[in-house]
Coordinates of C-alpha atoms in Angstrom, one line a residue:
X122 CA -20.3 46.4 65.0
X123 CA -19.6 49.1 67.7
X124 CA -18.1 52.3 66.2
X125 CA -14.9 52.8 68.8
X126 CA -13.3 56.6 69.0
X127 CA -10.1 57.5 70.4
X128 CA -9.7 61.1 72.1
X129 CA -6.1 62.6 72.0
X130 CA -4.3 65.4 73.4
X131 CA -2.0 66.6 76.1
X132 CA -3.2 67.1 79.3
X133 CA -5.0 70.4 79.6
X134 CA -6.1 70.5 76.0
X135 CA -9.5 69.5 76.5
X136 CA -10.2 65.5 76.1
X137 CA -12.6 65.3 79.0
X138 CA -15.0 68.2 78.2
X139 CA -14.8 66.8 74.3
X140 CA -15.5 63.3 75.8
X141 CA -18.8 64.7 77.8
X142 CA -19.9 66.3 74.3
X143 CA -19.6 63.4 72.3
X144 CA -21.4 61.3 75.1
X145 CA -24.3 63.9 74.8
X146 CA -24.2 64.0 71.2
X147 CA -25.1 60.0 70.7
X148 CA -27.4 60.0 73.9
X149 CA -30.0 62.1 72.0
X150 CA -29.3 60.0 68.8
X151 CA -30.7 57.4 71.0
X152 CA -27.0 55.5 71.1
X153 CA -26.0 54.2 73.9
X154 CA -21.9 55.3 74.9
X155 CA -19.4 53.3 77.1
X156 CA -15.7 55.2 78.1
X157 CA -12.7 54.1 79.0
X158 CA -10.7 56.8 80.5
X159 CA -7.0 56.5 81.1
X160 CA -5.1 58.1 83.6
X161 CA -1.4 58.0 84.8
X162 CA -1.8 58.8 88.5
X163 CA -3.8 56.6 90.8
X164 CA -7.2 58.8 90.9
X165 CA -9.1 59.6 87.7
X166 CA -10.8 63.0 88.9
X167 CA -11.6 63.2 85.0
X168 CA -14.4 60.4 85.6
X169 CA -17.0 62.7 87.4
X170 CA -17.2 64.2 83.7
X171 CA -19.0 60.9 82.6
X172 CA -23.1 60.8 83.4
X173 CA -24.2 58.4 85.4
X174 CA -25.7 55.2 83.9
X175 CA -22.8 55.4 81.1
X176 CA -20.9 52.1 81.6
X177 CA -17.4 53.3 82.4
X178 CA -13.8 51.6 82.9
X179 CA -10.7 53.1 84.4
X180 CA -7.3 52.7 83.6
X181 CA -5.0 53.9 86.3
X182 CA -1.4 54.1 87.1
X183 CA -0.4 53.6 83.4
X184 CA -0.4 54.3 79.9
X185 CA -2.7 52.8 77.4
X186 CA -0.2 52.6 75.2
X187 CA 2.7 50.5 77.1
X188 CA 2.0 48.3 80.1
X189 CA -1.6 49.0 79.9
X190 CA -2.2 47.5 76.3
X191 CA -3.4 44.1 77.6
X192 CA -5.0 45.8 80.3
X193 CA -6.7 47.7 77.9
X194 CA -7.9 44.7 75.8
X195 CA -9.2 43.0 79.0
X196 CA -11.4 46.1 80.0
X197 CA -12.7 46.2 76.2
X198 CA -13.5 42.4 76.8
X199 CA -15.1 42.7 79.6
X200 CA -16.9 45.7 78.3
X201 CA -18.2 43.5 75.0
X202 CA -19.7 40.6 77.5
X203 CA -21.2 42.7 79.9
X204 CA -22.2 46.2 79.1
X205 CA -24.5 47.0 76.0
X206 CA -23.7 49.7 74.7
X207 CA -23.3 51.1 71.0
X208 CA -20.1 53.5 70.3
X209 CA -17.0 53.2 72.7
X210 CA -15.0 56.6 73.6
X211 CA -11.5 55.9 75.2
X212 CA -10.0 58.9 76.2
X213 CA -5.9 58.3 76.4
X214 CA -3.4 59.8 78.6
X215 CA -1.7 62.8 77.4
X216 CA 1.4 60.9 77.0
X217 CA -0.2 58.3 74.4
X218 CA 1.2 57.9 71.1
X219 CA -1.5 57.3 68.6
X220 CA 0.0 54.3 67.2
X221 CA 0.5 52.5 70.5
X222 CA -3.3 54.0 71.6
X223 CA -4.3 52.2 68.2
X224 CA -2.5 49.1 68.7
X225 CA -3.9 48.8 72.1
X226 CA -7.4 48.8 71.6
X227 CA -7.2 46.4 68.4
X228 CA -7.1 42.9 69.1
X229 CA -7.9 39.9 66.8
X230 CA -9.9 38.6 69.5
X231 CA -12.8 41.2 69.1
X232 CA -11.6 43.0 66.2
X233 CA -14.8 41.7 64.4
X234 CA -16.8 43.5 66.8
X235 CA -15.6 46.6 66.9
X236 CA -15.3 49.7 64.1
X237 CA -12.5 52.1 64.5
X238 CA -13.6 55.4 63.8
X239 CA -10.3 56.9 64.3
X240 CA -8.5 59.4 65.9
X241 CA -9.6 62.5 67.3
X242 CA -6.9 64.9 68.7
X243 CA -7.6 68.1 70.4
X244 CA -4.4 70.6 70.1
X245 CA -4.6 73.6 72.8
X246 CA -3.6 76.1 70.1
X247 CA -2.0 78.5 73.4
X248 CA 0.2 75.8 73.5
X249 CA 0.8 75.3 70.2
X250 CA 1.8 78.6 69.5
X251 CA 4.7 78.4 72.8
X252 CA 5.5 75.0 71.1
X253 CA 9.1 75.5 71.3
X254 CA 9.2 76.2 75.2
X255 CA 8.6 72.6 76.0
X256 CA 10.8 69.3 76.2
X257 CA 11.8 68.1 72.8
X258 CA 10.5 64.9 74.4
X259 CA 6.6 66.4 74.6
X260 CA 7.0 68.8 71.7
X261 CA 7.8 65.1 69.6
X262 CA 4.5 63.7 70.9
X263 CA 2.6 67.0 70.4
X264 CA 4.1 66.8 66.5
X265 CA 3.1 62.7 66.9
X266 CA -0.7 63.3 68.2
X267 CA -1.3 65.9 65.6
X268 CA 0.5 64.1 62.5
X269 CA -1.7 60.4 63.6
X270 CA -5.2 62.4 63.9
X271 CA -7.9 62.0 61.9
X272 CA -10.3 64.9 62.8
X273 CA -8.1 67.9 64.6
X274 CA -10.0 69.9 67.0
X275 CA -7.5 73.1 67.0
X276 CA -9.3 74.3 70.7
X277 CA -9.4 77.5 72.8
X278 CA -9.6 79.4 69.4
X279 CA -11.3 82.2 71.8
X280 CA -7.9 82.8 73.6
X281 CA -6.2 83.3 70.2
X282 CA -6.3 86.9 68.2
X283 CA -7.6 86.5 64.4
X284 CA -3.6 86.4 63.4
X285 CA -2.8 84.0 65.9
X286 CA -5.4 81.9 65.2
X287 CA -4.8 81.5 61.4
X288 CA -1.2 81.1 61.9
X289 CA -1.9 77.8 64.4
X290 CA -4.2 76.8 61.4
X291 CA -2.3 76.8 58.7
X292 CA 0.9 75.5 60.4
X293 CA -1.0 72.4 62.1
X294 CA -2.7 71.4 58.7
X295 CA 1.4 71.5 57.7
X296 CA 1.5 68.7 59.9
X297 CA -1.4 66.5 59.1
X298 CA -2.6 67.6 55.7
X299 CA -4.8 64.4 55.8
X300 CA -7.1 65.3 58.9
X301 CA -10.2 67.5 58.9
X302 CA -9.7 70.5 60.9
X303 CA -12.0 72.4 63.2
X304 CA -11.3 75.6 65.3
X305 CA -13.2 74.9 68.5
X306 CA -14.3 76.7 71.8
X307 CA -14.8 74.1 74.8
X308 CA -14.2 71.5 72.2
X309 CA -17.5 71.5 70.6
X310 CA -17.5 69.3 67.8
X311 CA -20.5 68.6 65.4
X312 CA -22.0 64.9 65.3
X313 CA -21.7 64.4 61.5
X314 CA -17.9 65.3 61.3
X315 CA -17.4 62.4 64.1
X316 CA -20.1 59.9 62.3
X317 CA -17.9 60.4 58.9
X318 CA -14.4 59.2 60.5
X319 CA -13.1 56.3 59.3
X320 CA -10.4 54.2 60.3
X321 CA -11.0 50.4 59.3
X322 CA -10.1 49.9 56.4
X323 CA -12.2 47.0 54.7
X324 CA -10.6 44.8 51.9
X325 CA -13.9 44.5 49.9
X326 CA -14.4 48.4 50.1
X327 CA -12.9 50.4 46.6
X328 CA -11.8 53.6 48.5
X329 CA -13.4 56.9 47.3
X330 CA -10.9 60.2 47.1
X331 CA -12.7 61.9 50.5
X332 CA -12.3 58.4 52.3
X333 CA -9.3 57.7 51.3
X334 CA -7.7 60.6 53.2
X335 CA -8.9 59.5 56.4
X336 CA -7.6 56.1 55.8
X337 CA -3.6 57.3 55.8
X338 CA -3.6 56.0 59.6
X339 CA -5.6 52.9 59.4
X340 CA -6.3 49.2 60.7
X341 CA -7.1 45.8 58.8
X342 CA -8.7 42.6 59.8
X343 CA -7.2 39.6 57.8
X344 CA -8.7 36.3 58.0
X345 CA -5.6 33.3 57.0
X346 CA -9.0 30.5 57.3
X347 CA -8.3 27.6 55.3
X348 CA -4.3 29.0 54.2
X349 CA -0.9 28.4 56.1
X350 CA 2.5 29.7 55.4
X351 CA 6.2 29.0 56.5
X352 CA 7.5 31.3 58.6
X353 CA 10.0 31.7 56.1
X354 CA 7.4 32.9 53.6
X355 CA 6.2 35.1 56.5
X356 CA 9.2 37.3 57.1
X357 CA 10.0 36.8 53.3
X358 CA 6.6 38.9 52.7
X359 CA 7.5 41.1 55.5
X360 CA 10.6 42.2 53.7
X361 CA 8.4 43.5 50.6
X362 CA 6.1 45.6 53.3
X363 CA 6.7 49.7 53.8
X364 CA 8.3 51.1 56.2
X365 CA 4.4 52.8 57.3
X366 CA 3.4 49.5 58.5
X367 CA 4.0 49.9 61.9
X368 CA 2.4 46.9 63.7
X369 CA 1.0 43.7 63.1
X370 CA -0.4 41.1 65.6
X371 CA -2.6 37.6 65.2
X372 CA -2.4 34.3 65.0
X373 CA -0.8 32.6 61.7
X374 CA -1.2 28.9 60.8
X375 CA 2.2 27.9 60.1
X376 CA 3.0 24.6 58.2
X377 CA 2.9 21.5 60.5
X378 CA 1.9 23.2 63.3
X379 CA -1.8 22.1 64.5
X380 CA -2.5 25.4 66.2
X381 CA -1.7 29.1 64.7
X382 CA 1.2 30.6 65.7
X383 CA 1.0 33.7 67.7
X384 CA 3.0 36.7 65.9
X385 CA 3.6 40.2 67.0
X386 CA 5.4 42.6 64.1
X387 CA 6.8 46.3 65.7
X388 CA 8.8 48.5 63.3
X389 CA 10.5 45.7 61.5
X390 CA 10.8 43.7 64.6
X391 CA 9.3 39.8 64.6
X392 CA 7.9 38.0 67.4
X393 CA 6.8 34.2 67.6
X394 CA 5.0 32.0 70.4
X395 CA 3.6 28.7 70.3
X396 CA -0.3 29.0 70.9
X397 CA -1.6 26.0 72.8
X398 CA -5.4 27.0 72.3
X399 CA -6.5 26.8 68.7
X400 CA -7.0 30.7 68.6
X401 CA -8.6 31.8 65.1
X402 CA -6.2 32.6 62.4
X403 CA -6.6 36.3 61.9
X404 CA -4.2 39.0 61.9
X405 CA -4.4 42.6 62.4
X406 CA -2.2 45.4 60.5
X407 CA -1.6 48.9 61.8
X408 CA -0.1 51.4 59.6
X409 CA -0.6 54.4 56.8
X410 CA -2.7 53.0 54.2
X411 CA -3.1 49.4 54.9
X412 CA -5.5 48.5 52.1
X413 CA -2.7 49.4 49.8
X414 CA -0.9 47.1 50.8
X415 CA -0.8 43.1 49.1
X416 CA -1.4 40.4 51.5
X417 CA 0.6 36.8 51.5
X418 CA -1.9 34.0 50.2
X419 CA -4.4 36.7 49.1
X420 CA -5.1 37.4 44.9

């Protein structure tokens, strides 16, 4: 499997010069990186921060999280047949929302392939601390991107006095009180703290306390081979779900229908569509602690 990272932030806060780390960091562990970089405005200048040789697609004029999701999964298709390469770094737009970033970057079709490592989100702690002198639009998604992370880079510590700098601490670990946080200059993060992110839950793993905590924003793979439901029994189970789970999307075999059905879930919300390719019958689930969770036709 390819381990897959996703860099978050606001523009500004330092994505790009953590995603040039990270790619030197698994070059000289002999790994060999691909990037997708995303970018609302039609040039990426952020791509000259990429070496050359790493394989590299671009996303422009859009967010990864909204129209660009199936562009998204078409680049990491594309990526997966004809790159090689070992760990994946997509670096979102600042206006991504974690759970949409997630979403878009985990589809049944290659979820077998791929290893979510998780969130990383760098806060500019400046900005953190003038917080309240943005849009209660961006200050949301600020709150969003650091609630969803699962390591927090809290960067430009330099710029901050001592008092500062502990008080942009302790109030961002209010937020997430799940994620690992690291105060950071030029977004310098250590290899080991990115190689023990995890974000995939597995339903034949019993979760220890440390990895537990880094599963609280998580995905999981579930294979419906050799089962099939009602639809009715469908949304009957989805009525017995949390309110955490926030997305679901597969293929379900559905009683007296040859092919699986294809099924998109958002925040309560249902979606059916006749398949007419005999897709496999897996489903992924995007939420807070998905392994928690008990699955229709599973003991």
């Amino acid at each position: 499997m390819k381990d897959v990272y996703l860099l978050s932030g606001f523009l500004g806060s330092g994505k790009t010069t953590l995603l040039a780390n990270m790619i030197g960091h698994f070059k000289e562990q002999g790994l060999k990186p691909a990037v997708i970089m995303n970018e609302l405005g039609e040039l990426n200048f952020d791509s000259q921060a990429v070496e050359e040789g790493v394989p590299l697609k671009e996303m422009l004029n859009g967010c990864i999280c909204c129209s660009g999701s199936e562009k998204t999964e078409a680049q990491i298709q594309t990526l997966l047949a004809e790159a090689v390469f070992d760990v994946l770094l997509i670096e979102t737009t600042g206006a991504a929302h974690p759970v949409e970033a997630l979403d878009a970057v985990y589809s049944p079709l290659f979820a077998e392939e791929l290893n979510i490592k998780g969130i990383v989100t760098v806060a500019d702690s400046k900005r953190w601390l003038t917080r309240n002198d943005m849009s209660p639009q961006s200050r949301s998604l600020f709150l969003e991107q650091i609630r969803h992370a699962h390591l927090l880079l809290i960067n430009k510590s330099d710029l901050l006095s001592d008092t500062e700098l502990a008080t942009a601490t302790f109030e961002i670990q209010g937020i997430n009180e799940y994620a690992p946080i690291l105060q950071t200059t030029n977004a310098k993060v250590p290899l080991k703290m990115l190689q023990e992110m995890q974000a995939t839950a597995r339903p034949d793993y019993i979760e220890k306390a440390d990895l537990g905590k880094q599963l609280h924003l998580s995905s999981r793979l579930v294979d419906f081979t050799g089962l099939a439901f009602t639809q009715q029994e469908i949304e009957d189970w989805l009525r017995t779900l949390p309110t955490t789970i926030y997305r679901m999307k597969g293929y379900i075999p559905i009683k007296g229908n040859s092919k699986p059905m294809l099924f998109q879930y958002a925040y309560g919300l249902t979606q059916w569509m006749p398949e007419y390719v005999k897709m496999a019958p897996k489903l992924v689930i995007i939420g807070d602690q998905v392994n928690d969770i008990s699955i229709i036709g599973k003991a």
